[in-house]
Short mmCIF file of C-alpha atoms in Angstrom, two decimals:
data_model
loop_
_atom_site.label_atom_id
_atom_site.label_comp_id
_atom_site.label_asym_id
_atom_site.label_seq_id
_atom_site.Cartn_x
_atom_site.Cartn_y
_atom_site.Cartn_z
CA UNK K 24 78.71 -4.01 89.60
CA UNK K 25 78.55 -2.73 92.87
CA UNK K 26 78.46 1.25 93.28
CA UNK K 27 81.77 2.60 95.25
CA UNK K 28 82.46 7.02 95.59
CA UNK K 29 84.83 7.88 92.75
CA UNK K 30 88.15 7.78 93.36
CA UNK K 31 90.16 10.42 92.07
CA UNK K 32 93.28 8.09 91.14
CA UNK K 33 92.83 5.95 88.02
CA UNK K 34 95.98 4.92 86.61
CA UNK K 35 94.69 2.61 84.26
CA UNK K 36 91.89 5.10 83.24
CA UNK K 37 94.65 7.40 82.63
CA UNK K 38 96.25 5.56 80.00
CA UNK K 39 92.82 4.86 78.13
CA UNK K 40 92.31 8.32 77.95
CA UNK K 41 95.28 9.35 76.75
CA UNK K 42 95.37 7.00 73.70
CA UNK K 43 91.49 7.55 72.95
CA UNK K 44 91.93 11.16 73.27
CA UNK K 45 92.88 12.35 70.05
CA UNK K 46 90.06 10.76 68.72
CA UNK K 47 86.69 11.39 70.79
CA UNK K 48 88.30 14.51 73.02
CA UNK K 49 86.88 17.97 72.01
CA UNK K 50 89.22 19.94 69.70
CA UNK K 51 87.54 23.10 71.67
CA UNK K 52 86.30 23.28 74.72
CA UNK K 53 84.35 27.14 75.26
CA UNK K 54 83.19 28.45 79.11
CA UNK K 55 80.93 31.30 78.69
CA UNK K 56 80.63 31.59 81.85
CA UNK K 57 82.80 34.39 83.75
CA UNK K 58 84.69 31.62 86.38
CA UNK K 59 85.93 28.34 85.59
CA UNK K 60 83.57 25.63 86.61
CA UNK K 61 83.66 25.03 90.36
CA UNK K 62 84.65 21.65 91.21
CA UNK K 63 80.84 20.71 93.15
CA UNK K 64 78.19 21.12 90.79
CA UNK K 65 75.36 19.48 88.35
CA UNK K 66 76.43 19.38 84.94
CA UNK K 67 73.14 18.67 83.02
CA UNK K 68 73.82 17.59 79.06
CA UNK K 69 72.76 16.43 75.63
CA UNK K 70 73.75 12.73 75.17
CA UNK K 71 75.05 13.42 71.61
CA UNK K 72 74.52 9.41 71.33
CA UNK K 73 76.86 6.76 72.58
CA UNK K 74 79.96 8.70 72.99
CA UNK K 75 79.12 11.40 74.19
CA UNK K 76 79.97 10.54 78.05
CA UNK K 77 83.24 9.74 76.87
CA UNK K 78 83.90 12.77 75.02
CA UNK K 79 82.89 14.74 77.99
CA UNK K 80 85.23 12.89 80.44
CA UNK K 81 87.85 13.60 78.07
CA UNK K 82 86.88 17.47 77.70
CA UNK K 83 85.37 18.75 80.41
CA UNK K 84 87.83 20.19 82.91
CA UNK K 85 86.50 18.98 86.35
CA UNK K 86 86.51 15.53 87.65
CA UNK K 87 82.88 14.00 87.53
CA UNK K 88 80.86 11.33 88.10
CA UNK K 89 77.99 10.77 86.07
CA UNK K 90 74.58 9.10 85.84
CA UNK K 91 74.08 5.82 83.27
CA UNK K 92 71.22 3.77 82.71
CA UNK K 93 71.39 0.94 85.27
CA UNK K 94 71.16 -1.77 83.36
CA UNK K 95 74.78 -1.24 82.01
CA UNK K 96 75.44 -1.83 85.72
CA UNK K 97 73.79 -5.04 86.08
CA UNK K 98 75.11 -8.69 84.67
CA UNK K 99 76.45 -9.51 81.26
CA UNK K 100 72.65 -10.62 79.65
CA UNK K 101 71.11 -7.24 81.29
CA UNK K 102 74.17 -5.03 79.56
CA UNK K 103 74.04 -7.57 76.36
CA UNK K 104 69.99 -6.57 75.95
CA UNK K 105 70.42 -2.93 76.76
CA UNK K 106 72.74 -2.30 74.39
CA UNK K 107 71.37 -4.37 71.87
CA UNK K 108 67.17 -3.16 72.05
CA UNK K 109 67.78 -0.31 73.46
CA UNK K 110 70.81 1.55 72.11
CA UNK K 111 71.05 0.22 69.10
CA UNK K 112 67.72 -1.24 67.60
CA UNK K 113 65.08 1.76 69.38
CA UNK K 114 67.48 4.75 69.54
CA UNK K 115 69.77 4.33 66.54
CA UNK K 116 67.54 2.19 64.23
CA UNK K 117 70.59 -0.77 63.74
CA UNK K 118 69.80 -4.09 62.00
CA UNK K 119 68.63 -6.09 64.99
CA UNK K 120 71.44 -8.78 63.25
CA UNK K 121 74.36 -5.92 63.42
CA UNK K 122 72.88 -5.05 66.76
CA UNK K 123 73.41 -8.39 68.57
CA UNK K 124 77.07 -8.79 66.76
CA UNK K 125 78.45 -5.36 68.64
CA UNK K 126 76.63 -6.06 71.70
CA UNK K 127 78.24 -9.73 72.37
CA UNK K 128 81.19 -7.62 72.26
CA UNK K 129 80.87 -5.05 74.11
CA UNK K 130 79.55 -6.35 76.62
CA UNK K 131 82.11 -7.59 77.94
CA UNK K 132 84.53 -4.72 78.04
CA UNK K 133 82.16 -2.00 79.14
CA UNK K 134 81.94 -2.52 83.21
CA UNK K 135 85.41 -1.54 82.97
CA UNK K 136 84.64 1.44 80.94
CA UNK K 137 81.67 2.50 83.26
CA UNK K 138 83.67 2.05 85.97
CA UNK K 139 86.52 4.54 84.48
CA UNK K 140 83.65 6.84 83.69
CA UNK K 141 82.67 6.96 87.91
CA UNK K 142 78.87 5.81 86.73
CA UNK K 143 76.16 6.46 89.05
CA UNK K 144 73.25 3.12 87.96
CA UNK K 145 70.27 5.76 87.03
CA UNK K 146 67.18 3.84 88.36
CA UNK K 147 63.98 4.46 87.26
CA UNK K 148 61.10 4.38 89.51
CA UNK K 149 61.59 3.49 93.60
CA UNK K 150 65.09 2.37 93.01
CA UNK K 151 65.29 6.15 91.85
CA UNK K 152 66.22 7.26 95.37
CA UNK K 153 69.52 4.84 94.97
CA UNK K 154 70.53 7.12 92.71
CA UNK K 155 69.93 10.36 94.61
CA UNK K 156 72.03 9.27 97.48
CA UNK K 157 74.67 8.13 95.56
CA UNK K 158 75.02 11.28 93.64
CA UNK K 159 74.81 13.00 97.07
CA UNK K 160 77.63 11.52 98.47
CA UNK K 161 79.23 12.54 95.04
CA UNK K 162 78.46 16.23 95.89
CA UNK K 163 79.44 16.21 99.59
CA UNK K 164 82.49 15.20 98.54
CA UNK K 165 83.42 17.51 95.81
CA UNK K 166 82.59 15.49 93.06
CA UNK K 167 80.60 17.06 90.19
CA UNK K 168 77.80 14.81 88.90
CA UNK K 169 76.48 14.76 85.10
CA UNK K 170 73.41 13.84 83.89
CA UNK K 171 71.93 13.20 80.17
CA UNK K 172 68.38 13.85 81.34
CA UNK K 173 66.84 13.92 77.26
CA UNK K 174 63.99 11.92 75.98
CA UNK K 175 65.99 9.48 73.85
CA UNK K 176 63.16 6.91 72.84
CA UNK K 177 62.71 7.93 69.03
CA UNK K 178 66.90 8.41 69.00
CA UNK K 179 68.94 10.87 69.85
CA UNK K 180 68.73 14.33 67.89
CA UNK K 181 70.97 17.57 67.77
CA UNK K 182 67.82 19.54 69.20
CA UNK K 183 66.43 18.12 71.81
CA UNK K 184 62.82 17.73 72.48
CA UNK K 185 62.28 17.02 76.46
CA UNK K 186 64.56 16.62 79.24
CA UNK K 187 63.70 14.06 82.02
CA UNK K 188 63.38 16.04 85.55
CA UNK K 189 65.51 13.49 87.85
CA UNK K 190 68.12 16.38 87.53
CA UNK K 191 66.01 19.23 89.24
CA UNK K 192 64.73 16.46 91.50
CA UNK K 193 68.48 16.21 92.73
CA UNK K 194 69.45 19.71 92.98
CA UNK K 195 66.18 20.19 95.02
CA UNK K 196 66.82 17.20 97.24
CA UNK K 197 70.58 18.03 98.01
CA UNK K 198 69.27 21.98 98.59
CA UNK K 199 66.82 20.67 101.09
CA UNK K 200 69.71 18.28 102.91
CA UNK K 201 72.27 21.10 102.46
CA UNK K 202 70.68 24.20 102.40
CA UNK K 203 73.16 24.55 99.17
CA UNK K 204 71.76 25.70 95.93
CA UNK K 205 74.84 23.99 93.76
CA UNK K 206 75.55 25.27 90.34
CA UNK K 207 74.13 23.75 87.58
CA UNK K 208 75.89 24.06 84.28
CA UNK K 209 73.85 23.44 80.45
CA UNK K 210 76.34 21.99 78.23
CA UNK K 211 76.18 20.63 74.42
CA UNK K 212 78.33 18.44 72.87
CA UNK K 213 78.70 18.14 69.25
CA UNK K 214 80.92 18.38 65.96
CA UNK K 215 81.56 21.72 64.14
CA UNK K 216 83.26 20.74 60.67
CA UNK K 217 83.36 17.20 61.75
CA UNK K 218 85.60 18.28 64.77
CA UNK K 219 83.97 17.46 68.67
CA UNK K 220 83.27 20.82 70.97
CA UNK K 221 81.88 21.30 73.61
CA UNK K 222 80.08 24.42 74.83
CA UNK K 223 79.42 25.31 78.60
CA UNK K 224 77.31 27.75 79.47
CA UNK K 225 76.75 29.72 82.76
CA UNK K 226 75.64 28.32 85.38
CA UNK K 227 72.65 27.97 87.47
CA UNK K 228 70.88 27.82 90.50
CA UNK K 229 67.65 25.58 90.03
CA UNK K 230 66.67 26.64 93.87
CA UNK K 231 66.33 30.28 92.85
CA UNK K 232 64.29 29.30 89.57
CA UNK K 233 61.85 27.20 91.97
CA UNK K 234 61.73 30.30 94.70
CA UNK K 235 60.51 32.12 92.14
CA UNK K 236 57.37 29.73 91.39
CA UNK K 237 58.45 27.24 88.80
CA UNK K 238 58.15 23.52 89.23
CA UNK K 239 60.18 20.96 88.15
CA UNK K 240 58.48 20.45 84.66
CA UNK K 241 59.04 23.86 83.92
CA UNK K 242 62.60 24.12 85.48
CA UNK K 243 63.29 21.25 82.77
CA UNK K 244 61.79 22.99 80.17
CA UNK K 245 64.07 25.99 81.16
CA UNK K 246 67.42 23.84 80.64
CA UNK K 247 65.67 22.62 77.80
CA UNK K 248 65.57 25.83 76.09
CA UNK K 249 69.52 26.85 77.29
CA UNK K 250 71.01 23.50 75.89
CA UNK K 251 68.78 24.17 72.91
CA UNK K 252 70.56 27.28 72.55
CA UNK K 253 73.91 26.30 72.65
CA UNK K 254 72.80 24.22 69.70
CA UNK K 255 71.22 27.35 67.61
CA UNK K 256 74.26 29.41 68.37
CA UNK K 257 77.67 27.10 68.07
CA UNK K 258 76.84 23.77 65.82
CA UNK K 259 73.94 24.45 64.12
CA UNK K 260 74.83 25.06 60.42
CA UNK K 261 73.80 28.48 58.80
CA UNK K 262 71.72 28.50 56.26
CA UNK K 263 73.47 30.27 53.33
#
């Protein structure tokens, strides 16, 4: 599937969402943040497993792009194995028999699903630069860009446990192209009384954490802590 700049005008998209709404859009969608979120920015998120990029396109109230791994990208064996080993027999522990039944199926339906969700192939490695460039050209034209950066390999948990740096590594690389220090927004996505909401907190500017002497480990480890937070304070039950 070959990689083409969002296009704001989905009809068909349109019509998805609306029917699938109801059931995987947030029921509450909270900004702490003092301005609504401006429309060029990096929204950096927990994956809350497979649907959470869906939920967010649904929620959030920005148009966006955002990154997915590459492989769902690639032909119908490469999607067929990802989501089989990867998604459903490493991160979610499915029978490998039950795995290869939902995979055969979708399969086939989800290039037109990534392609409603504006995907942006997330390449590991030195295909990573693909990546950069194509969220870049998101960015210089007004198109926010969201990443899942956690560490997903033993499953995907409510608190995370270590956030991938390929964000910071974009917000650095666009800063030194730009000059522009873009907004970066820490959001969770979860269920509160089995209901979906999604928290946003205030943003910030990754240029101004690494101007004051931290690197990108420990700007991760920074976003780690804030999207941990959002976790503590709005779906993490209370002990009674």
């Amino acid at each position: 599937m070959k990689w083409k700049l969002p296009k704001r005008k989905q009809p068909v998209w349109r019509i998805f969402k609306a029917i699938v709404k109801p059931f995987l859009g947030a029921k509450e969608v909270v900004n702490l943040g003092d301005e609504p979120m401006t429309e060029k920015c990096i929204i950096v998120s927990n994956h809350a497993n497979k649907k959470g990029p869906l939920s967010l396109e649904l929620s959030l109230p920005i148009f966006h792009a955002r990154w997915a791994a590459s492989p769902m990208m690639e032909g119908y064996k490469d999607r067929w194995h990802y989501l089989r080993d990867v998604l459903y027999v490493q991160k979610n522990g499915t029978n490998k028999f039950w795995a290869s039944i939902k995979s055969t199926i979708e399969a086939i339906f989800s290039p037109y699903v990534y392609k409603g969700l504006k995907a942006i192939p997330s390449y590991i490695g030195s295909r990573m630069r693909k990546t950069i460039n194509y969220s870049m050209e998101c960015l210089d034209n007004g198109i926010a860009v969201g990443i899942y950066p956690e560490n997903s390999n033993s499953g995907y948990h409510d608190e995370l446990i270590e956030l991938h740096t390929g964000f910071v590594f974009l917000s650095e690389m666009y800063r030194r192209k730009t000059g522009e220090d873009v907004p970066v927004y820490p959001v969770y996505i979860g269920k509160v009384n089995k209901k979906r909401k999604v928290v946003i907190g205030k943003p910030i500017k990754i240029g101004e954490l690494m101007d004051s002497g931290l690197d990108r480990k420990a700007v991760a480890e920074h976003f780690l802590g804030l999207i941990n937070q959002l976790y503590f304070d709005y779906f993490k039950p209370k002990s009674k």
